Amino acid sequence: MNSTIDREHAIDQLRMMLLIRRFEEKSAELYSASKIRGFLHLYIGEEAVAVGVMASLAPEDGVVATYREHGQALARGVSANRIMAEMYGKQEGCSRGRGGSMHIFDAATRFYGGNAIVAGGIPLAVGLALAEMMRGCNTVTCCFFGDGAVAEGYFHESMNLAALWKLPVLFLCENNLYAMGTAIRYTQAAPDIAAKGAAYGMKATAVDGMDVVAVEGAARAAADHIRKGNGPYLLECRTYRFRPHSMFDTELYRTRDEVNQWKKRDPIDLLARRLYDTGGFNDQDMDVLEQSVAVEVEAAVAFAEAGTLEPVEDLTRFVNSERSDA
Amino acid sequence: MSKQSATVETSYREALKEAIREAMTRDERVFLMGEDVGHYGGCYAVSKGLLAEFGPERIRDTPLSESAFVGAGIGAALGGMRPIVEVMTVNFSLLALDQIMNNAATIRHMSGGQFNVPLVIRMATGAGKQLAAQHAHSLEGWYAHIPGIRILAPATLEDARGMLWPALLDPDPVLIFENNTLYNLEGTLPENAVAVDIDKAKVMHTGNDLTIISYSASLFKCLDAAKALSREGVEAEVIDLRTLRPLDDATYLASIAKTHRALIVDEGWRSGGISAEISARIMEQAFYELDIPVERVCSAEVPIPYARHLEEAALPQVDTIIAAAKRMVSHG
Ligand SMILES: Cc1ncc(C[n+]2csc(CCOP(=O)(O)OP(=O)(O)O)c2C)c(N)n1
Ligand SMILES: [Mg+2]
């Protein structure tokens, strides 16, 4: 982090992680106030993964997300305003209020949706990549999924298909050690997820998912590998969620102590400390970031509050294509 | 008259748990498996505490592998156990649809009666919690299309408590659908609550003016509607189907013979749904009893939306049921 470019980039990365953190803290608050409903899955603790990975993607690349996708969406560049409005159920939301927290879609950033069927997005990403390859586009389709998803048949079938057809997919596993309340030790006979990629004949590595610099480096290497026509790549990011699985989780399955141990490796602190240590970044700079993030979050809330409800007469719109859509 | 037995305050969730506990205690072959049933305590907290009580052999946390663990449940049933498989919600059961349809429902027939599958699968169903289109559908009507399985839809505490044991005694696969809005339903049950009949529908409110046929969470909307209608002098008879396959035709046909009007209320979609099946049966078996055509109040033909006002608009509501009932009564 010696050149100014690196420093500026690192500060951008820090700001994005901070934005995700504060945006989600606000979301939790709004959930308690019943402004946001349904299921709300927070990404807090895992910010380095999405922020690191998105930096390796180009605008023309595609992204398939999970239901824990506010961080993935924000880091991809989906507007905070429209994500918040979506969670408010307003028609200004990125999915017109039809999807909510778990179903953020944004065509402009090729963000193919939060998917709430665990592993349900994986075959979709394979198909998107197939289309890109057949159309001669040299893009990467990045598919996010959790450690829990690795147990689904979809994962295994998709890994094989993508490797078999040498498809340009970046399989991005966010291994936070738990699928809801079930620890990976209770669900995986062979818990080394990266090793599974190798078993399907694709290049696979694991990286410290709390370290955004390491994640970005690993994701860039993976994306390069894919862009060179070497087929898919499985990148396992080892991370941890600081918050409960969703807003309904009493966390009977893990100790406070375990959570606190992981919090010592908070991805935001890790990067901030590194910036402090290399000099040229201080408390004042941090305050500036906090303030700019606070402004953006407040603006998102204001946008959502001011949003409007879609008329009930439109309930059955978009079930089928309208003439004007075609 | 018979002595009133003591009652206990309970909830739908607790009643289900008591039923599981009773079954596990009565029959060593019974075990529960599914995602988060153990350490987490069940995604709807139905099995909370059972891991400590029965241990990890009989309260089995599974990986996220619906197809594999439902299939394993079928295998274990074939192999002499009495598994209760919990699938978190009906939407996720679609990952195991192949196992349910192509194995559980067919093996007895395909094997010429040599093998049977005494399996119970429980799952949550239904909308109402703003969970959007991958968590909120009511597909029990779909499952009721499949020969070879029994479909139960407990709405009341009695049924939540009493349907599991007879389901486990059934030599064939039984699917139990628990509407997600019912888990917090509270009320009282006799202390010595027992198994209930799983063959018959039940008249929940009597009346002579029209018959409202429903099940699961919609039943309560129908009962509320019936109360409101009664205040306006319209007496509706409300029937809880309870079992969607095999359907107990006799109960609703007897009611229609009295009221001559039939309204079906279903949280599933109208097209090709269980309401269509019931309507067809009424046509086949009670056409000349009807004063006016059968009517239906179902969910709008749309994937369930997130926004509250749209979700509410998509589902049958007390108002829409009342409106349909009044229209029917005034027409004939
Ligand atoms: C097919 C399917 N089964 C079950 C669920 C319920 N569920 C939602 S999230 C989740 C845990 C997933 O864990 P993981 O893939 O590790 O992702 P994480 O939540 O940790 O980010 C479960 C069991 C679901 N949404 N889809
Ligand atoms: Mg996980």
XYZ file of C-alpha atoms and ligand atoms in Angstrom:
685
model
C 0.000 0.000 0.000
C 2.778 2.383 -0.872
C 1.673 4.151 -4.018
C -1.056 6.775 -3.800
C -3.224 4.751 -6.149
C -3.157 1.813 -3.752
C -3.871 4.091 -0.833
C -6.808 5.706 -2.547
C -8.149 2.348 -3.580
C -7.784 1.055 -0.040
C -9.685 4.055 1.288
C -12.435 3.406 -1.250
C -12.589 -0.180 -0.085
C -12.744 0.954 3.516
C -15.541 3.354 2.707
C -17.551 0.669 0.950
C -17.193 -1.725 3.875
C -18.233 1.055 6.196
C -21.221 1.868 4.007
C -22.363 -1.739 4.125
C -21.891 -1.847 7.891
C -23.812 1.341 8.623
C -26.466 0.625 6.017
C -27.153 -2.705 7.670
C -27.058 -1.368 11.212
C -29.706 1.078 10.068
C -31.649 -1.729 8.422
C -31.706 -3.688 11.688
C -33.019 -0.594 13.444
C -35.685 -0.124 10.794
C -36.623 -3.749 11.135
C -37.254 -3.277 14.833
C -39.353 -0.264 13.921
C -41.343 -2.478 11.500
C -40.376 -0.372 8.494
C -38.679 -3.406 7.001
C -40.373 -6.803 7.183
C -39.993 -10.364 6.001
C -36.619 -11.971 6.514
C -33.598 -9.737 6.966
C -30.163 -11.372 6.796
C -27.274 -9.123 7.694
C -23.812 -9.303 6.160
C -22.076 -7.570 9.061
C -18.648 -9.173 9.575
C -18.444 -10.442 6.008
C -17.992 -7.100 4.224
C -14.454 -7.824 3.041
C -15.709 -10.648 0.855
C -18.115 -8.715 -1.341
C -15.955 -5.608 -1.398
C -12.824 -7.519 -2.324
C -14.518 -9.646 -4.958
C -16.447 -6.859 -6.690
C -13.185 -4.972 -7.192
C -12.045 -7.839 -9.403
C -15.104 -7.674 -11.649
C -15.723 -5.463 -14.662
C -19.055 -3.722 -15.326
C -19.897 -6.212 -18.073
C -19.431 -9.197 -15.744
C -22.494 -10.775 -14.157
C -23.302 -11.409 -10.503
C -25.638 -13.957 -8.946
C -26.233 -13.249 -5.284
C -27.719 -14.883 -2.181
C -30.447 -13.710 0.211
C -27.713 -12.169 2.394
C -26.986 -9.780 -0.410
C -27.172 -6.145 0.693
C -23.378 -6.118 0.880
C -23.017 -7.853 -2.451
C -25.413 -5.378 -4.057
C -23.906 -2.247 -2.540
C -20.373 -3.337 -3.421
C -21.518 -4.079 -6.958
C -22.793 -0.520 -7.214
C -26.530 -1.009 -6.827
C -27.941 2.215 -5.420
C -28.365 2.317 -1.653
C -31.523 4.355 -2.183
C -33.162 1.710 -4.289
C -32.105 -1.144 -2.005
C -33.596 0.639 0.987
C -36.769 1.461 -0.936
C -37.029 -2.206 -1.875
C -36.918 -3.211 1.765
C -39.641 -0.653 2.452
C -41.763 -2.382 -0.189
C -41.911 0.775 -2.294
C -42.222 0.824 -6.056
C -39.066 2.914 -6.303
C -37.207 -0.124 -4.933
C -34.902 -2.051 -7.223
C -37.483 -4.831 -7.559
C -40.496 -2.507 -7.232
C -41.136 -3.780 -3.722
C -42.008 -7.240 -4.944
C -38.835 -8.872 -3.696
C -37.759 -7.261 -0.448
C -34.423 -7.798 1.259
C -33.838 -11.243 -0.211
C -34.569 -10.400 -3.838
C -32.543 -7.422 -4.959
C -32.295 -7.364 -8.749
C -30.561 -4.724 -10.842
C -30.195 -5.077 -14.576
C -27.941 -2.012 -14.905
C -25.182 -3.666 -12.877
C -25.960 -7.166 -14.197
C -26.995 -8.166 -10.704
C -29.122 -11.251 -11.254
C -30.798 -11.291 -7.972
C -30.754 -12.292 -4.435
C -31.933 -15.861 -4.416
C -33.590 -17.264 -1.300
C -33.448 -20.888 -2.320
C -30.115 -21.928 -0.885
C -27.880 -22.884 -3.850
C -30.705 -22.010 -6.233
C -28.575 -19.405 -7.977
C -25.674 -21.715 -8.751
C -27.075 -23.427 -11.847
C -28.369 -20.037 -12.970
C -24.822 -18.692 -12.949
C -23.682 -21.683 -14.971
C -26.303 -20.876 -17.583
C -25.442 -17.191 -17.654
C -21.805 -18.095 -18.205
C -22.769 -20.550 -20.924
C -24.684 -17.799 -22.713
C -21.736 -15.438 -22.418
C -19.370 -18.020 -23.802
C -21.681 -18.950 -26.668
C -22.119 -15.295 -27.532
C -18.372 -14.833 -27.598
C -18.217 -12.406 -24.665
C -15.145 -12.628 -22.501
C -16.862 -12.009 -19.186
C -16.942 -13.634 -15.793
C -20.146 -14.671 -14.027
C -19.590 -14.479 -10.311
C -21.827 -16.651 -8.175
C -22.070 -16.118 -4.422
C -23.226 -18.896 -2.108
C -22.632 -20.028 1.458
C -21.009 -23.025 3.081
C -24.482 -24.444 3.595
C -25.161 -24.394 -0.135
C -22.212 -26.712 -0.692
C -24.327 -29.589 0.630
C -26.988 -29.157 -2.040
C -27.015 -31.252 -5.170
C -27.168 -28.017 -7.164
C -23.628 -27.175 -6.082
C -22.185 -30.511 -7.140
C -24.075 -30.774 -10.386
C -23.161 -27.216 -11.324
C -19.479 -27.596 -10.479
C -19.231 -30.605 -12.733
C -21.125 -28.972 -15.586
C -19.109 -25.768 -15.427
C -15.805 -27.646 -15.348
C -16.920 -30.014 -18.077
C -17.839 -27.166 -20.410
C -15.026 -24.883 -19.235
C -17.476 -22.121 -18.415
C -16.336 -18.717 -17.173
C -17.847 -18.922 -13.680
C -16.300 -17.650 -10.486
C -17.832 -19.823 -7.769
C -17.565 -17.658 -4.713
C -18.168 -19.491 -1.463
C -18.712 -17.351 1.614
C -17.780 -19.844 4.276
C -18.964 -18.318 7.544
C -18.901 -21.711 9.278
C -22.653 -21.889 9.825
C -25.709 -22.661 7.801
C -28.341 -20.974 9.900
C -27.700 -22.655 13.262
C -25.895 -25.719 12.056
C -22.123 -25.624 12.211
C -20.194 -26.932 9.262
C -18.764 -29.726 11.434
C -22.266 -31.192 11.601
C -22.867 -30.986 7.866
C -19.675 -31.673 5.947
C -17.814 -34.953 6.142
C -14.905 -33.244 4.377
C -15.112 -29.591 5.401
C -12.369 -28.311 3.086
C -14.576 -26.629 0.509
C -11.811 -25.570 -1.843
C -10.753 -29.199 -2.094
C -14.140 -30.002 -3.572
C -13.403 -27.718 -6.519
C -10.251 -29.633 -7.248
C -12.275 -32.850 -7.140
C -14.390 -31.511 -9.981
C -11.327 -30.608 -11.993
C -11.304 -26.871 -11.517
C -8.783 -24.592 -9.944
C -9.734 -23.747 -6.377
C -8.190 -21.831 -3.501
C -9.174 -20.535 -0.079
C -8.484 -17.081 1.281
C -8.827 -15.181 4.551
C -12.220 -13.591 4.071
C -11.705 -11.008 6.790
C -8.843 -9.395 4.888
C -10.173 -7.347 1.990
C -6.753 -6.950 0.400
C -6.216 -10.695 0.396
C -9.731 -11.306 -0.954
C -9.245 -8.820 -3.758
C -5.896 -10.338 -4.665
C -7.325 -13.842 -4.724
C -10.404 -12.763 -6.667
C -8.280 -10.951 -9.263
C -6.155 -14.029 -9.735
C -9.282 -16.133 -10.096
C -10.915 -13.733 -12.541
C -7.707 -13.595 -14.629
C -7.604 -17.345 -14.741
C -11.191 -17.430 -15.963
C -10.743 -14.625 -18.511
C -7.829 -16.485 -20.029
C -10.219 -19.244 -20.969
C -9.164 -21.756 -18.340
C -12.691 -22.489 -17.223
C -14.302 -22.007 -13.822
C -12.660 -21.276 -10.492
C -13.808 -21.920 -6.941
C -12.732 -19.350 -4.384
C -13.561 -20.074 -0.760
C -13.554 -16.991 1.446
C -13.269 -17.882 5.126
C -15.342 -15.405 7.025
C -17.789 -15.039 9.904
C -21.130 -13.396 10.450
C -21.209 -11.245 13.569
C -24.992 -10.993 13.725
C -27.638 -13.696 14.073
C -28.611 -15.597 10.921
C -31.729 -13.466 10.571
C -33.807 -11.325 12.881
C -35.464 -14.419 14.400
C -32.390 -16.252 15.614
C -31.716 -16.747 19.322
C -28.198 -18.053 18.591
C -28.360 -21.117 20.779
C -25.745 -22.814 18.625
C -22.651 -20.701 19.246
C -21.001 -18.961 22.183
C -20.621 -15.261 22.707
C -16.959 -15.955 23.219
C -16.599 -17.430 19.754
C -18.292 -14.389 18.236
C -16.040 -12.054 20.210
C -12.937 -13.894 19.066
C -13.941 -13.313 15.469
C -14.820 -9.688 16.120
C -11.169 -9.149 16.932
C -10.620 -9.724 13.240
C -13.275 -7.254 12.125
C -12.556 -6.613 8.430
C -13.110 -2.886 8.796
C -10.712 -2.606 11.727
C -8.159 -4.750 9.930
C -8.021 -2.469 6.922
C -8.257 0.737 8.962
C -5.385 -0.384 11.151
C -3.318 -1.162 8.117
C -3.990 2.303 6.728
C -3.098 3.917 10.048
C 0.093 1.893 10.218
C 1.275 2.852 6.752
C 0.743 6.504 7.639
C -1.156 9.228 5.872
C -4.475 8.125 7.363
C -5.744 9.202 10.751
C -8.815 9.589 12.935
C -9.850 12.663 11.041
C -9.832 10.798 7.748
C -11.881 8.084 9.373
C -14.400 10.674 10.590
C -14.704 12.020 7.079
C -15.521 8.531 5.824
C -18.021 7.954 8.622
C -19.727 11.221 7.841
C -19.987 10.640 4.136
C -21.362 7.158 4.780
C -23.870 8.504 7.306
C -25.090 10.996 4.737
C -25.551 8.250 2.158
C -27.447 6.019 4.585
C -29.691 8.865 5.719
C -30.370 9.746 2.103
C -31.348 6.139 1.412
C -33.789 6.160 4.318
C -35.253 9.478 3.182
C -35.613 8.132 -0.345
C -37.368 5.022 0.933
C -39.643 7.000 3.243
C -40.630 9.277 0.397
C -41.262 6.339 -1.904
C -44.738 5.320 -2.992
C -46.723 2.094 -2.889
C -47.488 0.429 -6.157
C -51.246 0.506 -6.805
C -52.946 -2.759 -5.882
C -54.418 -2.883 -9.390
C -50.894 -3.655 -10.583
C -50.677 -6.768 -8.421
C -50.551 -9.207 -11.319
C -48.239 -7.143 -13.494
C -44.967 -8.818 -14.487
C -46.298 -12.326 -14.027
C -46.177 -12.492 -17.792
C -44.414 -10.172 -20.187
C -46.306 -7.142 -21.278
C -46.380 -6.254 -24.950
C -44.161 -3.279 -24.334
C -41.582 -5.468 -22.539
C -41.006 -7.713 -25.511
C -72.656 -36.081 31.701
C -69.026 -37.068 31.330
C -66.524 -35.453 33.591
C -64.690 -32.454 32.125
C -61.021 -33.378 31.824
C -58.347 -30.883 32.838
C -57.107 -28.558 30.123
C -53.741 -26.961 29.413
C -52.835 -23.666 27.812
C -50.806 -24.368 24.741
C -49.919 -23.205 21.258
C -49.899 -24.771 17.814
C -46.099 -24.970 18.030
C -46.175 -26.611 21.465
C -48.895 -28.994 20.372
C -46.727 -30.152 17.459
C -43.765 -30.593 19.764
C -45.842 -32.580 22.253
C -46.978 -34.811 19.413
C -43.383 -35.446 18.337
C -42.340 -36.077 21.908
C -45.172 -38.530 22.426
C -44.386 -40.394 19.219
C -40.679 -40.627 20.042
C -41.496 -41.924 23.486
C -44.054 -44.458 22.312
C -42.102 -45.891 19.417
C -38.340 -46.298 19.338
C -38.379 -46.434 15.570
C -39.512 -42.828 15.372
C -36.851 -40.185 14.799
C -36.839 -36.613 13.531
C -34.502 -35.300 10.882
C -34.164 -32.113 8.904
C -32.332 -28.841 8.641
C -31.741 -27.057 11.938
C -34.047 -29.347 13.913
C -31.364 -29.937 16.538
C -28.872 -27.317 17.619
C -30.900 -24.424 16.281
C -34.135 -25.769 17.726
C -36.140 -25.921 14.501
C -36.628 -23.020 12.110
C -40.068 -22.470 13.673
C -38.853 -23.639 17.094
C -41.062 -26.722 16.971
C -38.264 -29.057 18.055
C -36.644 -26.726 20.557
C -35.362 -28.767 23.496
C -35.824 -32.150 21.836
C -32.124 -32.580 21.044
C -31.292 -32.392 24.742
C -34.124 -34.788 25.509
C -33.573 -37.432 22.841
C -29.979 -36.957 21.667
C -28.462 -36.476 18.217
C -29.224 -40.005 17.006
C -32.948 -39.351 17.099
C -32.975 -35.586 16.561
C -30.789 -35.404 13.487
C -29.507 -32.183 12.025
C -29.037 -32.673 8.314
C -26.983 -30.707 5.807
C -28.855 -28.516 3.327
C -29.692 -31.485 1.145
C -33.458 -31.720 0.804
C -33.328 -34.283 -1.944
C -30.875 -36.475 -0.033
C -32.458 -36.368 3.390
C -36.011 -36.793 2.153
C -34.726 -39.681 0.059
C -32.930 -41.028 3.120
C -36.186 -40.746 5.045
C -37.874 -42.863 2.399
C -35.055 -45.377 2.633
C -35.199 -45.475 6.419
C -38.949 -46.037 6.274
C -38.429 -48.874 3.811
C -35.830 -50.233 6.174
C -38.183 -50.447 9.130
C -37.872 -47.096 10.865
C -40.630 -44.505 11.316
C -38.947 -41.249 10.316
C -40.433 -37.815 10.695
C -38.697 -35.637 8.127
C -39.001 -31.898 8.564
C -38.592 -29.731 5.487
C -38.382 -26.050 6.371
C -41.002 -24.835 3.928
C -42.975 -26.131 1.007
C -40.919 -24.032 -1.406
C -37.792 -25.935 -0.403
C -39.617 -29.247 -0.622
C -39.477 -28.761 -4.367
C -35.802 -29.710 -4.210
C -37.051 -33.051 -2.917
C -40.100 -33.296 -5.153
C -38.504 -36.019 -7.204
C -38.016 -38.173 -4.118
C -41.549 -37.561 -2.872
C -43.191 -38.117 -6.217
C -41.000 -40.721 -7.891
C -40.054 -42.767 -4.838
C -42.256 -42.213 -1.791
C -45.534 -42.143 -3.684
C -44.781 -44.932 -6.139
C -42.790 -47.654 -4.416
C -45.712 -49.579 -2.973
C -47.462 -49.700 -6.319
C -44.360 -50.238 -8.455
C -43.254 -53.111 -6.257
C -46.606 -54.791 -6.557
C -47.313 -54.161 -2.900
C -44.107 -55.743 -1.600
C -42.674 -52.575 -0.090
C -44.294 -49.666 1.663
C -43.040 -46.335 2.911
C -44.322 -45.438 6.397
C -42.851 -41.951 6.323
C -44.109 -38.633 7.671
C -42.894 -35.389 6.142
C -43.779 -32.152 7.909
C -43.366 -28.749 6.351
C -44.431 -25.141 6.727
C -46.579 -23.582 4.058
C -48.371 -20.372 3.246
C -47.955 -16.623 3.057
C -48.697 -13.719 5.370
C -45.279 -12.842 6.723
C -43.933 -10.785 3.816
C -41.435 -13.452 2.874
C -41.914 -13.000 -0.877
C -42.055 -15.444 -3.729
C -39.582 -18.113 -2.665
C -40.895 -18.622 0.855
C -44.631 -18.100 0.822
C -46.480 -20.406 -1.479
C -49.257 -22.834 -0.683
C -48.482 -25.905 -2.708
C -50.332 -28.504 -0.640
C -52.956 -28.628 -3.354
C -50.258 -29.696 -5.798
C -49.174 -32.477 -3.525
C -52.790 -33.539 -3.196
C -52.626 -34.345 -6.905
C -50.341 -37.303 -6.241
C -51.822 -40.775 -5.673
C -50.029 -42.839 -3.049
C -49.605 -40.180 -0.395
C -51.883 -38.682 2.232
C -52.025 -34.918 2.705
C -52.920 -33.424 6.079
C -53.464 -29.743 6.837
C -53.959 -29.242 10.561
C -55.541 -25.885 11.367
C -56.547 -26.352 14.978
C -54.587 -27.126 18.114
C -56.380 -30.475 18.356
C -55.151 -31.425 14.923
C -51.632 -30.078 15.484
C -51.526 -32.291 18.552
C -53.406 -35.259 17.255
C -52.557 -35.827 13.595
C -48.964 -36.981 13.912
C -49.554 -40.285 15.645
C -52.149 -41.597 13.191
C -49.926 -40.306 10.391
C -47.089 -42.443 11.740
C -49.411 -45.422 11.966
C -50.330 -45.003 8.311
C -48.328 -47.572 6.336
C -47.938 -45.086 3.486
C -46.280 -41.659 3.198
C -48.069 -38.764 4.865
C -47.279 -35.097 4.278
C -48.310 -32.666 7.010
C -48.618 -29.004 6.042
C -48.329 -26.436 8.818
C -49.294 -22.922 7.803
C -46.544 -20.597 8.999
C -49.037 -18.103 10.425
C -50.456 -20.721 12.803
C -47.397 -21.554 14.920
C -48.214 -18.852 17.460
C -51.898 -19.755 17.638
C -52.814 -20.164 21.300
C -55.603 -21.935 23.090
C -56.398 -24.827 25.344
C -56.297 -28.560 24.861
C -57.404 -31.381 27.114
C -54.465 -32.500 29.207
C -54.861 -35.990 27.832
C -55.242 -34.866 24.202
C -55.186 -37.857 21.920
C -54.916 -38.911 18.341
C -57.572 -37.550 16.016
C -59.296 -39.046 13.044
C -57.437 -38.229 9.815
C -60.091 -39.344 7.354
C -62.901 -36.898 7.944
C -63.552 -33.231 7.344
C -65.204 -31.347 10.176
C -68.042 -28.854 10.454
C -66.631 -25.944 12.432
C -69.625 -23.599 12.325
C -73.165 -24.535 11.427
C -75.547 -22.666 9.189
C -78.213 -23.186 6.557
C -77.544 -20.445 4.007
C -74.292 -21.484 2.389
C -71.393 -23.874 2.814
C -67.882 -22.474 3.046
C -65.221 -25.104 2.456
C -61.696 -24.344 3.559
C -58.672 -25.637 5.468
C -55.541 -24.554 7.302
C -55.036 -20.842 8.040
C -57.846 -19.761 5.699
C -60.248 -21.632 7.948
C -59.957 -18.903 10.567
C -60.691 -16.212 8.018
C -63.792 -18.189 7.063
C -64.861 -18.498 10.685
C -64.419 -14.754 11.169
C -66.432 -14.172 8.029
C -69.137 -16.531 9.268
C -69.429 -14.602 12.525
C -69.725 -11.315 10.676
C -72.264 -12.781 8.255
C -74.272 -14.141 11.140
C -74.646 -10.639 12.552
C -76.238 -9.701 9.243
C -78.542 -12.685 9.293
C -76.600 -14.920 6.933
C -75.827 -18.310 8.428
C -72.793 -19.943 6.887
C -71.701 -23.491 7.519
C -67.911 -23.653 7.653
C -66.083 -26.876 6.916
C -62.479 -27.651 7.726
C -61.276 -30.185 5.171
C -58.342 -31.238 7.416
C -57.266 -33.930 4.962
C -56.670 -32.848 1.364
C -55.991 -36.339 0.115
C -58.025 -38.415 0.245
C -60.770 -35.774 0.280
C -63.756 -36.484 2.477
C -66.470 -35.655 -0.036
C -69.327 -36.830 2.162
C -69.016 -34.078 4.740
C -69.187 -31.139 2.380
C -71.749 -32.801 0.131
C -74.030 -33.337 3.134
C -73.706 -29.677 3.975
C -74.427 -28.578 0.414
C -77.528 -30.788 0.409
C -78.714 -28.507 3.212
C -77.464 -25.084 2.059
C -77.520 -25.468 -1.729
C -74.646 -23.013 -2.092
C -70.917 -23.738 -2.001
C -68.000 -21.348 -1.611
C -64.454 -22.685 -1.548
C -61.708 -20.646 0.104
C -58.121 -21.646 -0.637
C -54.800 -19.877 -0.169
C -53.491 -21.792 -3.165
C -53.890 -20.495 -6.702
C -57.226 -20.983 -8.425
C -56.044 -22.508 -11.709
C -55.684 -26.229 -11.348
C -55.782 -26.015 -7.573
C -57.504 -28.064 -4.887
C -60.436 -25.660 -5.130
C -60.874 -26.654 -8.760
C -60.898 -30.301 -7.747
C -63.522 -29.760 -5.056
C -65.618 -27.688 -7.400
C -65.496 -30.473 -9.972
C -66.544 -33.032 -7.401
C -69.483 -30.892 -6.345
C -70.471 -30.638 -9.978
C -70.177 -34.397 -10.402
C -71.955 -35.384 -7.235
C -74.262 -32.556 -6.195
C -75.093 -30.604 -9.327
C -78.841 -30.775 -8.735
C -78.462 -29.632 -5.146
C -76.997 -26.301 -6.203
C -79.105 -23.162 -6.391
C -76.249 -21.175 -7.903
C -72.809 -21.961 -9.320
C -69.950 -22.839 -6.978
C -67.728 -19.864 -6.190
C -64.105 -19.673 -5.129
C -61.939 -17.215 -3.223
C -58.300 -18.080 -3.884
C -54.943 -16.356 -4.032
C -54.308 -14.065 -6.973
C -52.418 -15.712 -9.818
C -49.130 -14.129 -8.939
C -45.936 -15.194 -7.176
C -46.493 -13.891 -3.633
C -45.104 -10.338 -3.468
C -43.101 -8.845 -0.597
C -44.804 -5.479 -0.083
C -47.438 -5.841 2.617
C -50.296 -4.226 0.723
C -49.624 -6.394 -2.317
C -49.288 -9.558 -0.277
C -52.579 -8.825 1.477
C -54.228 -8.136 -1.846
C -52.934 -11.441 -3.184
C -54.468 -13.584 -0.434
C -58.051 -14.494 0.463
C -59.223 -12.091 3.173
C -62.209 -11.953 5.487
C -63.690 -9.101 3.438
C -63.453 -10.932 0.157
C -64.998 -14.027 1.717
C -67.883 -12.004 3.159
C -68.437 -10.247 -0.152
C -68.546 -13.536 -2.051
C -70.905 -15.078 0.505
C -73.306 -12.141 0.399
C -73.309 -12.092 -3.375
C -74.139 -15.782 -3.418
C -76.914 -15.553 -0.880
C -78.552 -12.558 -2.527
C -78.498 -14.275 -5.906
C -80.582 -17.170 -5.027
C -33.336 -24.935 -0.363
C -33.402 -24.212 0.921
N -33.393 -24.899 2.065
C -33.447 -24.262 3.244
C -33.503 -22.898 3.294
C -33.560 -22.175 4.633
N -32.280 -21.496 4.886
C -32.123 -20.211 4.542
S -30.581 -19.693 4.764
C -30.078 -21.174 5.344
C -28.655 -21.372 5.719
C -27.737 -21.257 4.548
O -26.427 -21.266 4.967
P -25.233 -20.824 4.050
O -25.395 -21.367 2.686
O -23.996 -21.185 4.767
O -25.362 -19.237 3.946
P -25.291 -18.162 5.111
O -26.684 -17.930 5.598
O -24.393 -18.647 6.162
O -24.783 -16.920 4.454
C -31.143 -22.064 5.384
C -31.072 -23.427 5.906
C -33.560 -22.206 2.070
N -33.677 -20.872 2.033
N -33.478 -22.875 0.911
Mg -22.904 -20.060 6.072
